[in-house]
XYZ file of N, CA and C in Angstrom:
783
model
N 0.835 -1.195 0.000
C 0.000 0.000 0.000
C 0.872 1.247 0.000
N 1.936 1.270 0.874
C 2.807 2.423 0.980
C 3.536 2.698 -0.312
N 4.067 1.658 -0.955
C 4.817 1.846 -2.190
C 3.913 2.361 -3.300
N 2.683 1.815 -3.394
C 1.761 2.261 -4.433
C 1.402 3.725 -4.222
N 1.216 4.097 -2.947
C 0.876 5.483 -2.645
C 2.019 6.407 -3.032
N 3.266 6.021 -2.695
C 4.418 6.851 -3.026
C 4.584 6.979 -4.526
N 4.382 5.881 -5.262
C 4.487 5.921 -6.719
C 3.474 6.883 -7.310
N 2.256 6.860 -6.759
C 1.215 7.759 -7.257
C 1.580 9.209 -6.994
N 2.150 9.493 -5.820
C 2.544 10.861 -5.487
C 3.634 11.343 -6.423
N 4.658 10.487 -6.650
C 5.758 10.856 -7.539
C 5.246 11.100 -8.945
N 4.356 10.216 -9.432
C 3.814 10.368 -10.782
C 3.034 11.666 -10.909
N 2.265 11.993 -9.869
C 1.494 13.233 -9.902
C 2.412 14.441 -9.916
N 3.480 14.373 -9.123
C 4.434 15.481 -9.084
C 5.113 15.653 -10.426
N 5.480 14.533 -11.045
C 6.111 14.591 -12.359
C 5.180 15.221 -13.379
N 3.898 14.889 -13.297
C 2.936 15.426 -14.254
C 2.914 16.946 -14.193
N 3.066 17.492 -12.971
C 3.055 18.947 -12.810
C 4.383 19.543 -13.235
N 5.481 18.952 -12.719
C 6.802 19.494 -12.986
C 7.140 19.452 -14.457
N 6.702 18.391 -15.158
C 7.133 18.182 -16.522
C 6.205 18.775 -17.567
N 5.148 19.408 -17.139
C 4.303 20.087 -18.114
C 5.092 21.254 -18.681
N 5.079 21.442 -20.006
C 5.817 22.528 -20.628
C 5.052 23.008 -21.834
N 5.512 24.099 -22.407
C 4.800 24.673 -23.538
C 4.915 23.788 -24.754
N 3.993 23.981 -25.698
C 3.994 23.169 -26.908
C 5.248 23.397 -27.717
N 5.851 24.587 -27.558
C 7.048 24.886 -28.333
C 8.241 24.085 -27.825
N 8.239 23.751 -26.545
C 9.368 23.039 -25.961
C 9.144 21.539 -25.931
N 7.954 21.081 -26.226
C 7.653 19.664 -26.129
C 7.030 19.345 -24.790
N 6.530 18.131 -24.656
C 5.878 17.724 -23.412
C 6.302 16.312 -23.042
N 6.232 16.032 -21.743
C 6.523 14.690 -21.260
C 5.257 13.849 -21.324
N 5.434 12.601 -21.726
C 4.299 11.690 -21.886
C 4.574 10.408 -21.105
N 3.652 10.046 -20.235
C 3.805 8.852 -19.410
C 3.281 7.637 -20.160
N 4.145 6.624 -20.302
C 3.742 5.374 -20.939
C 4.013 4.231 -19.974
N 2.974 3.761 -19.327
C 3.052 2.640 -18.385
C 4.101 2.885 -17.305
N 4.093 4.098 -16.763
C 4.969 4.413 -15.650
C 6.337 4.929 -16.032
N 6.638 4.984 -17.322
C 7.917 5.521 -17.786
C 7.645 6.738 -18.667
N 8.666 7.584 -18.789
C 8.445 8.874 -19.432
C 9.165 9.002 -20.763
N 8.423 9.546 -21.761
C 8.991 9.894 -23.064
C 8.792 11.389 -23.297
N 9.685 11.967 -24.107
C 9.585 13.393 -24.398
C 9.058 13.589 -25.810
N 7.882 14.230 -25.899
C 7.185 14.429 -27.161
C 7.550 15.810 -27.699
N 8.341 15.846 -28.784
C 8.744 17.119 -29.371
C 7.553 17.842 -29.992
N 7.699 19.152 -30.175
C 6.591 19.925 -30.730
C 6.330 19.608 -32.197
N 7.289 18.914 -32.868
C 7.057 18.532 -34.267
C 6.379 17.174 -34.392
N 6.014 16.573 -33.239
C 5.324 15.292 -33.251
C 6.217 14.092 -33.050
N 7.545 14.276 -33.139
C 8.475 13.163 -32.951
C 8.788 12.993 -31.468
N 9.426 11.846 -31.142
C 9.865 11.589 -29.780
C 11.380 11.758 -29.694
N 11.841 12.344 -28.599
C 13.277 12.477 -28.376
C 13.888 11.099 -28.168
N 15.125 10.915 -28.619
C 15.829 9.639 -28.444
C 17.329 9.903 -28.436
N 18.033 9.280 -27.490
C 19.491 9.391 -27.381
C 19.932 10.850 -27.377
N 19.308 11.654 -26.535
C 19.660 13.068 -26.507
C 19.324 13.696 -25.158
N 19.965 14.843 -24.906
C 19.676 15.630 -23.720
C 18.427 16.464 -23.958
N 17.676 16.667 -22.885
C 16.469 17.495 -22.952
C 16.502 18.478 -21.787
N 16.345 19.772 -22.082
C 16.239 20.786 -21.035
C 14.780 21.187 -20.898
N 14.273 21.100 -19.695
C 12.873 21.443 -19.450
C 12.798 22.342 -18.224
N 12.400 23.581 -18.421
C 12.249 24.541 -17.331
C 13.521 24.652 -16.492
N 14.672 24.676 -17.175
C 15.950 24.865 -16.508
C 16.566 23.611 -15.932
N 15.903 22.474 -16.071
C 16.415 21.201 -15.559
C 16.762 20.293 -16.724
N 17.892 19.592 -16.584
C 18.345 18.710 -17.658
C 17.965 17.257 -17.386
N 17.582 16.580 -18.461
C 17.249 15.159 -18.444
C 17.983 14.509 -19.613
N 18.044 13.176 -19.567
C 18.593 12.469 -20.728
C 17.599 11.397 -21.153
N 17.338 11.354 -22.460
C 16.429 10.358 -23.023
C 17.264 9.317 -23.760
N 17.058 8.049 -23.437
C 17.866 6.985 -24.019
C 17.405 6.650 -25.439
N 18.149 5.734 -26.079
C 17.865 5.376 -27.464
C 16.444 4.859 -27.641
N 15.925 4.187 -26.617
C 14.559 3.652 -26.723
C 13.488 4.716 -26.484
N 13.928 5.950 -26.230
C 12.989 7.046 -26.053
C 12.556 7.305 -24.627
N 12.987 6.462 -23.689
C 12.559 6.636 -22.305
C 13.581 7.431 -21.492
N 13.068 8.167 -20.523
C 13.900 8.978 -19.646
C 14.908 8.106 -18.893
N 16.138 8.574 -18.820
C 17.188 7.881 -18.091
C 17.121 8.224 -16.608
N 17.331 7.227 -15.754
C 17.522 7.458 -14.331
C 18.780 6.726 -13.904
N 19.376 7.151 -12.783
C 20.597 6.517 -12.309
C 21.825 7.051 -13.032
N 22.887 6.240 -13.052
C 24.163 6.657 -13.632
C 24.129 6.626 -15.151
N 24.836 7.592 -15.745
C 24.962 7.663 -17.207
C 26.355 8.183 -17.545
N 27.017 7.511 -18.486
C 28.339 7.944 -18.945
C 28.245 8.376 -20.397
N 28.675 9.612 -20.694
C 28.572 10.089 -22.068
C 29.748 9.607 -22.909
N 29.773 9.997 -24.174
C 30.803 9.521 -25.087
C 32.199 9.969 -24.733
N 32.318 11.022 -23.919
C 33.628 11.524 -23.506
C 34.102 10.878 -22.210
N 33.317 9.924 -21.682
C 33.704 9.235 -20.456
C 33.288 9.941 -19.182
N 32.480 11.015 -19.295
C 32.033 11.768 -18.117
C 30.785 11.114 -17.529
N 30.778 10.970 -16.192
C 29.650 10.346 -15.510
C 28.672 11.405 -14.993
N 27.392 11.124 -15.152
C 26.311 11.958 -14.633
C 25.357 11.056 -13.846
N 24.563 11.693 -12.990
C 23.575 10.916 -12.231
C 22.222 11.602 -12.331
N 21.196 10.800 -12.658
C 19.834 11.305 -12.794
C 18.970 10.729 -11.678
N 18.254 11.609 -10.999
C 17.449 11.216 -9.846
C 16.556 10.022 -10.177
N 16.542 9.043 -9.286
C 15.800 7.807 -9.538
C 14.298 8.038 -9.640
N 13.788 9.080 -8.993
C 12.349 9.336 -9.008
C 11.924 10.309 -10.098
N 12.668 11.426 -10.244
C 12.249 12.467 -11.187
C 12.990 12.431 -12.511
N 14.164 11.778 -12.540
C 14.969 11.772 -13.759
C 15.787 13.024 -13.948
N 15.675 13.999 -13.037
C 16.421 15.249 -13.155
C 17.905 15.012 -12.908
N 18.750 15.654 -13.715
C 20.189 15.539 -13.532
C 20.605 16.193 -12.221
N 21.427 15.510 -11.451
C 21.945 16.053 -10.199
C 23.147 16.933 -10.524
N 23.196 18.132 -9.983
C 24.313 19.038 -10.269
C 24.552 19.968 -9.097
N 25.810 20.424 -8.976
C 26.167 21.405 -7.965
C 25.945 20.966 -6.538
N 26.134 19.682 -6.263
C 25.874 19.179 -4.912
C 26.630 17.875 -4.686
N 26.622 17.410 -3.448
C 27.147 16.093 -3.093
C 25.975 15.233 -2.659
N 25.883 14.044 -3.216
C 24.754 13.166 -2.898
C 25.279 11.793 -2.489
N 24.621 11.210 -1.481
C 24.966 9.859 -1.064
C 24.197 8.870 -1.930
N 24.926 8.051 -2.662
C 24.327 7.069 -3.563
C 24.864 5.696 -3.193
N 23.993 4.808 -2.768
C 24.431 3.470 -2.410
C 25.425 3.437 -1.276
N 25.348 4.419 -0.369
C 26.245 4.440 0.780
C 27.542 5.188 0.558
N 27.758 5.734 -0.640
C 28.978 6.475 -0.964
C 28.620 7.891 -1.391
N 29.388 8.886 -0.923
C 29.152 10.274 -1.305
C 29.815 10.578 -2.645
N 29.051 11.167 -3.559
C 29.559 11.583 -4.863
C 29.284 13.074 -5.038
N 30.284 13.812 -5.525
C 30.141 15.246 -5.752
C 29.979 15.522 -7.244
N 29.030 16.386 -7.578
C 28.747 16.750 -8.965
C 28.916 18.258 -9.125
N 29.605 18.671 -10.212
C 29.812 20.100 -10.416
C 28.573 20.747 -11.029
N 28.684 22.041 -11.356
C 27.532 22.769 -11.862
C 26.997 22.258 -13.176
N 27.852 21.559 -13.948
C 27.403 20.997 -15.224
C 26.784 19.620 -15.059
N 26.833 19.091 -13.815
C 26.305 17.757 -13.551
C 27.343 16.661 -13.603
N 28.564 16.995 -14.019
C 29.615 15.977 -14.133
C 30.074 15.527 -12.752
N 30.256 14.209 -12.600
C 30.798 13.676 -11.350
C 32.237 14.139 -11.214
N 32.565 14.765 -10.095
C 33.921 15.234 -9.824
C 34.694 14.084 -9.206
N 35.555 13.449 -10.001
C 36.306 12.308 -9.500
C 37.392 12.799 -8.545
N 37.434 12.266 -7.330
C 38.408 12.724 -6.339
C 39.836 12.546 -6.836
N 40.689 13.490 -6.470
C 42.101 13.380 -6.811
C 42.761 12.461 -5.786
N 42.774 11.189 -6.075
C 43.301 10.205 -5.133
C 44.328 9.347 -5.833
N 45.144 8.684 -5.029
C 46.093 7.742 -5.595
C 45.327 6.544 -6.131
N 46.015 5.716 -6.891
C 45.348 4.564 -7.483
C 44.713 3.697 -6.406
N 45.481 3.418 -5.345
C 44.948 2.605 -4.258
C 44.208 3.507 -3.287
N 42.890 3.489 -3.344
C 42.101 4.383 -2.506
C 42.015 3.870 -1.081
N 41.960 2.557 -0.897
C 42.087 2.019 0.438
C 40.911 1.226 0.963
N 41.117 0.710 2.180
C 40.160 -0.169 2.821
C 39.239 0.607 3.737
N 37.995 0.168 3.771
C 37.006 0.640 4.732
C 36.443 -0.610 5.384
N 37.102 -1.030 6.465
C 36.762 -2.327 7.052
C 37.205 -3.435 6.113
N 36.276 -4.308 5.732
C 36.603 -5.390 4.798
C 36.240 -5.027 3.359
N 35.827 -3.786 3.141
C 35.478 -3.329 1.791
C 36.611 -2.500 1.213
N 37.022 -2.848 0.005
C 38.057 -2.078 -0.684
C 37.390 -1.139 -1.681
N 37.777 0.140 -1.639
C 37.153 1.162 -2.485
C 38.201 1.805 -3.378
N 37.893 1.925 -4.656
C 38.743 2.656 -5.593
C 37.872 3.680 -6.303
N 38.070 4.962 -6.010
C 37.238 6.012 -6.585
C 37.722 6.441 -7.966
N 38.954 6.108 -8.313
C 39.448 6.468 -9.642
C 38.596 5.812 -10.715
N 38.330 4.529 -10.536
C 37.490 3.790 -11.474
C 36.050 3.752 -10.980
N 35.887 3.869 -9.656
C 34.540 3.913 -9.104
C 33.984 2.553 -8.740
N 34.823 1.670 -8.184
C 34.302 0.356 -7.799
C 34.591 0.091 -6.339
N 33.852 -0.868 -5.782
C 34.156 -1.361 -4.454
C 33.870 -2.850 -4.407
N 34.618 -3.548 -3.550
C 34.463 -4.993 -3.416
C 34.676 -5.347 -1.950
N 33.875 -6.274 -1.437
C 33.931 -6.649 -0.026
C 34.419 -8.085 0.107
N 35.359 -8.290 1.028
C 35.974 -9.603 1.230
C 35.556 -10.186 2.574
N 35.658 -11.509 2.719
C 35.360 -12.134 4.014
C 36.282 -11.592 5.106
N 35.821 -11.642 6.344
C 36.610 -11.126 7.467
C 37.980 -11.784 7.562
N 38.067 -13.048 7.160
C 39.316 -13.789 7.323
C 40.381 -13.416 6.298
N 39.989 -12.768 5.214
C 40.963 -12.429 4.169
C 41.899 -11.320 4.642
N 43.127 -11.361 4.119
C 44.136 -10.387 4.506
C 44.716 -9.722 3.265
N 45.000 -8.417 3.392
C 45.672 -7.711 2.301
C 47.085 -8.255 2.160
N 47.524 -8.410 0.929
C 48.836 -8.984 0.635
C 49.627 -7.974 -0.183
N 50.898 -7.824 0.104
C 51.748 -6.934 -0.679
C 52.571 -7.762 -1.656
N 53.015 -7.100 -2.720
C 53.851 -7.794 -3.694
C 53.059 -8.303 -4.876
N 53.777 -8.735 -5.890
C 53.170 -9.222 -7.123
C 52.879 -10.709 -6.987
N 51.650 -11.026 -6.657
C 51.297 -12.409 -6.347
C 50.866 -13.203 -7.569
N 50.428 -12.526 -8.624
C 50.013 -13.208 -9.842
C 50.639 -12.490 -11.025
N 50.585 -13.133 -12.180
C 51.139 -12.533 -13.390
C 50.095 -11.647 -14.050
N 50.453 -10.369 -14.268
C 49.550 -9.419 -14.900
C 50.180 -8.880 -16.183
N 49.362 -8.357 -17.088
C 49.920 -7.692 -18.264
C 50.846 -6.553 -17.843
N 51.848 -6.282 -18.652
C 52.830 -5.247 -18.327
C 52.177 -3.889 -18.083
N 51.096 -3.612 -18.805
C 50.445 -2.304 -18.707
C 49.555 -2.166 -17.471
N 49.281 -3.266 -16.794
C 48.356 -3.247 -15.658
C 49.059 -2.810 -14.379
N 48.357 -2.053 -13.560
C 48.859 -1.644 -12.254
C 48.079 -2.377 -11.168
N 48.824 -3.040 -10.256
C 48.158 -3.690 -9.129
C 47.352 -2.658 -8.351
N 46.172 -3.058 -7.936
C 45.336 -2.174 -7.138
C 45.105 -2.782 -5.763
N 44.390 -3.913 -5.711
C 44.104 -4.590 -4.455
C 44.500 -6.055 -4.582
N 45.196 -6.566 -3.561
C 45.564 -7.986 -3.516
C 45.178 -8.521 -2.143
N 44.410 -9.595 -2.110
C 43.993 -10.176 -0.834
C 43.997 -11.693 -0.941
N 44.217 -12.336 0.196
C 44.333 -13.792 0.217
C 43.641 -14.362 1.439
N 43.109 -15.586 1.287
C 42.624 -16.327 2.443
C 43.830 -16.687 3.309
N 43.634 -16.898 4.612
C 44.765 -17.176 5.503
C 45.617 -18.361 5.064
N 44.993 -19.384 4.473
C 45.764 -20.561 4.069
C 46.379 -20.414 2.679
N 46.128 -19.290 2.015
C 46.716 -19.061 0.701
C 46.067 -19.830 -0.431
N 44.954 -20.520 -0.154
C 44.322 -21.346 -1.186
C 43.313 -20.589 -2.047
N 43.150 -19.311 -1.780
C 42.339 -18.472 -2.664
C 42.884 -17.051 -2.604
N 43.106 -16.485 -3.782
C 43.666 -15.141 -3.912
C 42.807 -14.370 -4.896
N 42.561 -13.111 -4.595
C 41.832 -12.250 -5.525
C 42.623 -10.961 -5.708
N 42.769 -10.558 -6.957
C 43.573 -9.391 -7.311
C 42.745 -8.482 -8.210
N 42.789 -7.183 -7.944
C 42.219 -6.230 -8.893
C 43.359 -5.375 -9.437
N 43.218 -4.973 -10.686
C 44.250 -4.169 -11.341
C 43.581 -3.217 -12.324
N 44.298 -2.160 -12.681
C 43.778 -1.118 -13.559
C 44.698 -0.965 -14.764
N 44.100 -0.853 -15.946
C 44.853 -0.536 -17.162
C 44.331 0.787 -17.707
N 45.248 1.730 -17.911
C 44.894 2.995 -18.556
C 44.947 2.779 -20.063
N 43.792 2.803 -20.711
C 43.732 2.460 -22.131
C 44.486 3.452 -23.007
N 44.691 4.684 -22.519
C 45.434 5.654 -23.321
C 46.884 5.225 -23.500
N 47.413 4.457 -22.552
C 48.785 3.979 -22.668
C 48.923 2.900 -23.735
N 47.803 2.308 -24.124
C 47.801 1.293 -25.182
C 47.282 1.857 -26.501
N 46.960 3.163 -26.494
C 46.252 3.745 -27.644
C 44.990 2.941 -27.935
N 44.352 2.488 -26.851
C 43.203 1.599 -27.014
C 41.874 2.195 -26.619
N 41.802 3.550 -26.543
C 40.551 4.172 -26.119
C 39.385 3.813 -27.032
N 39.687 3.589 -28.307
C 38.618 3.327 -29.279
C 38.514 1.853 -29.665
N 39.169 0.987 -28.900
C 39.073 -0.439 -29.206
C 37.634 -0.913 -29.051
N 37.255 -1.818 -29.925
C 35.961 -2.485 -29.778
C 36.076 -3.550 -28.687
N 34.944 -4.096 -28.269
C 34.964 -5.182 -27.284
C 35.742 -6.374 -27.814
N 35.638 -6.632 -29.116
C 36.353 -7.754 -29.723
C 37.863 -7.522 -29.675
N 38.293 -6.288 -29.932
C 39.725 -5.977 -29.887
C 40.264 -6.073 -28.465
N 39.466 -5.645 -27.493
C 39.888 -5.753 -26.102
C 40.007 -7.216 -25.695
N 39.058 -8.039 -26.107
C 39.114 -9.472 -25.804
C 40.344 -10.104 -26.444
N 40.644 -9.712 -27.683
C 41.823 -10.256 -28.370
C 43.093 -9.879 -27.619
N 43.152 -8.658 -27.105
C 44.321 -8.207 -26.342
C 44.563 -9.127 -25.150
N 43.502 -9.425 -24.384
C 43.669 -10.267 -23.207
C 44.029 -11.698 -23.593
N 43.423 -12.219 -24.632
C 43.770 -13.574 -25.070
C 45.235 -13.632 -25.503
N 45.701 -12.583 -26.163
C 47.088 -12.547 -26.631
C 48.052 -12.433 -25.455
N 47.758 -11.513 -24.531
C 48.644 -11.281 -23.393
C 48.800 -12.539 -22.548
N 47.696 -13.255 -22.349
C 47.725 -14.440 -21.498
C 47.983 -15.723 -22.285
N 48.202 -15.590 -23.591
C 48.433 -16.765 -24.447
C 47.337 -17.803 -24.235
N 46.104 -17.310 -24.165
C 44.981 -18.185 -23.834
C 44.247 -18.641 -25.086
N 43.861 -19.907 -25.091
C 43.030 -20.456 -26.163
C 41.568 -20.550 -25.734
N 41.291 -20.150 -24.498
C 39.922 -20.234 -23.987
C 39.037 -19.186 -24.652
N 37.751 -19.501 -24.744
C 36.793 -18.533 -25.262
C 36.588 -17.413 -24.244
N 36.321 -16.230 -24.742
C 35.939 -15.115 -23.882
C 34.425 -15.166 -23.712
N 33.978 -15.267 -22.466
C 32.541 -15.384 -22.210
C 32.087 -14.255 -21.293
N 30.794 -14.026 -21.225
C 30.252 -13.035 -20.311
C 30.215 -13.583 -18.899
N 30.467 -12.714 -17.926
C 30.398 -13.103 -16.519
C 29.087 -12.590 -15.941
N 28.449 -13.393 -15.108
C 27.059 -13.121 -14.734
C 26.878 -12.328 -13.446
N 27.951 -12.066 -12.680
C 27.703 -11.484 -11.368
C 27.267 -10.015 -11.464
N 26.128 -9.737 -10.850
C 25.572 -8.383 -10.688
C 25.294 -7.652 -11.996
N 25.236 -8.357 -13.112
C 24.944 -7.726 -14.404
C 25.863 -6.544 -14.680
N 27.136 -6.674 -14.331
C 28.075 -5.566 -14.494
C 28.788 -5.574 -15.839
N 28.556 -6.595 -16.645
C 29.117 -6.582 -17.987
C 30.585 -6.943 -18.077
N 31.085 -7.768 -17.163
C 32.458 -8.245 -17.263
C 32.564 -9.335 -18.326
N 33.738 -9.448 -18.917
C 34.075 -10.594 -19.755
C 35.057 -11.463 -18.970
N 35.124 -12.741 -19.310
C 35.921 -13.682 -18.513
C 36.717 -14.613 -19.413
N 37.969 -14.856 -18.993
C 38.810 -15.867 -19.634
C 39.299 -16.811 -18.543
N 39.132 -18.102 -18.742
C 39.669 -19.096 -17.812
C 41.081 -19.457 -18.252
N 42.051 -19.233 -17.362
C 43.454 -19.503 -17.677
C 43.842 -20.929 -17.312
N 43.361 -21.378 -16.160
C 43.678 -22.726 -15.670
C 42.412 -23.318 -15.078
N 42.153 -24.568 -15.383
C 41.040 -25.272 -14.747
C 41.434 -26.731 -14.615
N 41.791 -27.121 -13.398
C 42.234 -28.490 -13.151
C 41.815 -28.899 -11.751
N 42.120 -30.119 -11.386
C 41.793 -30.593 -10.041
C 42.628 -29.877 -8.983
N 43.783 -29.346 -9.395
C 44.662 -28.665 -8.448
C 44.254 -27.213 -8.207
N 43.742 -26.566 -9.236
C 43.412 -25.157 -9.062
C 42.751 -24.540 -10.278
N 42.177 -23.366 -10.071
C 41.487 -22.623 -11.124
C 42.006 -21.186 -11.113
N 42.230 -20.641 -12.294
C 42.632 -19.239 -12.428
C 41.773 -18.595 -13.506
N 41.077 -17.534 -13.142
C 40.207 -16.810 -14.075
C 40.602 -15.340 -14.111
N 40.389 -14.720 -15.264
C 40.586 -13.278 -15.413
C 39.281 -12.662 -15.893
N 38.844 -11.604 -15.217
C 37.658 -10.844 -15.614
C 38.115 -9.443 -16.017
N 37.464 -8.866 -16.996
C 37.823 -7.496 -17.366
C 36.596 -6.747 -17.856
N 36.637 -5.433 -17.615
C 35.502 -4.571 -17.961
C 36.018 -3.168 -18.236
N 35.524 -2.577 -19.301
C 35.881 -1.198 -19.612
C 35.122 -0.254 -18.671
N 35.851 0.694 -18.073
C 35.266 1.706 -17.194
C 35.787 3.067 -17.642
N 35.094 3.695 -18.562
C 35.567 4.957 -19.108
C 36.854 4.754 -19.878
N 37.906 5.488 -19.501
C 39.195 5.371 -20.185
C 40.088 4.316 -19.546
N 39.544 3.555 -18.597
C 40.298 2.501 -17.929
C 39.654 1.138 -18.185
N 40.434 0.099 -17.916
C 39.897 -1.258 -17.874
C 40.160 -1.805 -16.476
N 39.112 -2.275 -15.837
C 39.229 -2.910 -14.527
C 39.400 -4.402 -14.724
N 40.449 -4.961 -14.129
C 40.722 -6.397 -14.179
C 40.515 -7.013 -12.803
N 40.012 -8.232 -12.795
C 39.967 -9.038 -11.575
C 40.576 -10.389 -11.922
N 41.574 -10.803 -11.158
C 42.141 -12.136 -11.361
C 41.922 -12.948 -10.088
N 41.381 -14.141 -10.249
C 41.131 -15.021 -9.110
C 41.905 -16.320 -9.297
N 42.547 -16.770 -8.229
C 43.291 -18.033 -8.230
C 42.860 -18.794 -6.986
N 42.363 -20.018 -7.154
C 41.801 -20.718 -6.001
C 41.725 -22.216 -6.270
N 41.630 -22.985 -5.177
C 41.404 -24.418 -5.318
C 39.919 -24.636 -5.603
N 39.559 -25.718 -6.296
C 38.162 -25.908 -6.716
C 37.138 -25.811 -5.591
N 37.488 -26.260 -4.389
C 36.515 -26.238 -3.289
C 36.182 -24.821 -2.822
N 36.947 -23.836 -3.276
C 36.693 -22.441 -2.895
C 35.850 -21.700 -3.938
N 35.319 -22.415 -4.903
C 34.591 -21.741 -5.984
C 33.464 -20.867 -5.452
N 32.644 -21.396 -4.535
C 31.498 -20.640 -4.032
C 31.948 -19.399 -3.280
N 33.018 -19.532 -2.532
C 33.537 -18.388 -1.781
C 33.963 -17.268 -2.724
N 34.678 -17.621 -3.784
C 35.111 -16.627 -4.769
C 33.905 -16.007 -5.465
N 32.932 -16.831 -5.803
C 31.732 -16.321 -6.468
C 30.991 -15.335 -5.563
N 30.928 -15.635 -4.276
C 30.265 -14.730 -3.333
C 30.997 -13.387 -3.274
N 32.329 -13.431 -3.308
C 33.109 -12.187 -3.288
C 32.827 -11.363 -4.541
N 32.826 -12.011 -5.688
C 32.580 -11.295 -6.940
C 31.206 -10.629 -6.931
N 30.261 -11.246 -6.273
C 28.907 -10.680 -6.223
C 28.789 -9.477 -5.283
N 29.882 -9.145 -4.564
C 29.871 -7.917 -3.758
C 30.364 -6.722 -4.568
N 30.867 -6.963 -5.776
C 31.403 -5.877 -6.596
C 30.313 -4.882 -6.960
N 30.614 -3.603 -6.772
C 29.689 -2.528 -7.148
C 30.431 -1.510 -8.000
N 29.795 -1.121 -9.094
C 30.342 -0.100 -9.985
C 29.182 0.786 -10.422
N 29.347 2.114 -10.417
C 28.272 2.958 -10.939
C 27.930 2.572 -12.363
N 26.651 2.509 -12.673
C 26.270 2.166 -14.044
C 25.097 3.015 -14.482
């Protein structure tokens, strides 16, 4: 009852806020989602819309964007989950983390070192914008524990106390590879080449974050997997090395990964 009431209130507020002149176009509600009807009769798609001094973004399917959005230049913006209005000139807590947005709405990425650090058992990196939480028993490890591509920089390394499961995150600056414009296929080829892998590149299912995965080793003695995902001008890598009986534990860790999307 409470949720339905709140939805009705938000929808009613949107109806008032989004009413605009015929010259500027009007917002149209279609089954609870919003489209922008231009004054020439067409619908806005894949474009910014300014309405009464507030900016919105309409996706390719014509519906208003909410949540995180990254433009073609790699700049992140955030649109209010209820109204779709772009957040600007303020700091907002999103998912437990504070994010600052300048007057243009762009997320102001903190000037921090690559290794942003631990918050309890959660490791946070604001440069790329991810966080991952490890079991209480895991310990941070120093040194190069696994083999990484030459261009990759170690970010976080942690191990179970017995050393039978290790998880590593690393960052690649694509500008150093002249790879800013690589397609997904070219990026996959790069990883297969670097690791001399004959394995297929497959999609990874945790949290719908869009990682790709290559299995390097799979035997009774141990498993080694590499995950990678483009994040703006960077590529985030995760490498896991573990004995087969630790598969569920590693999978649970991967499912704690959060990235703005």
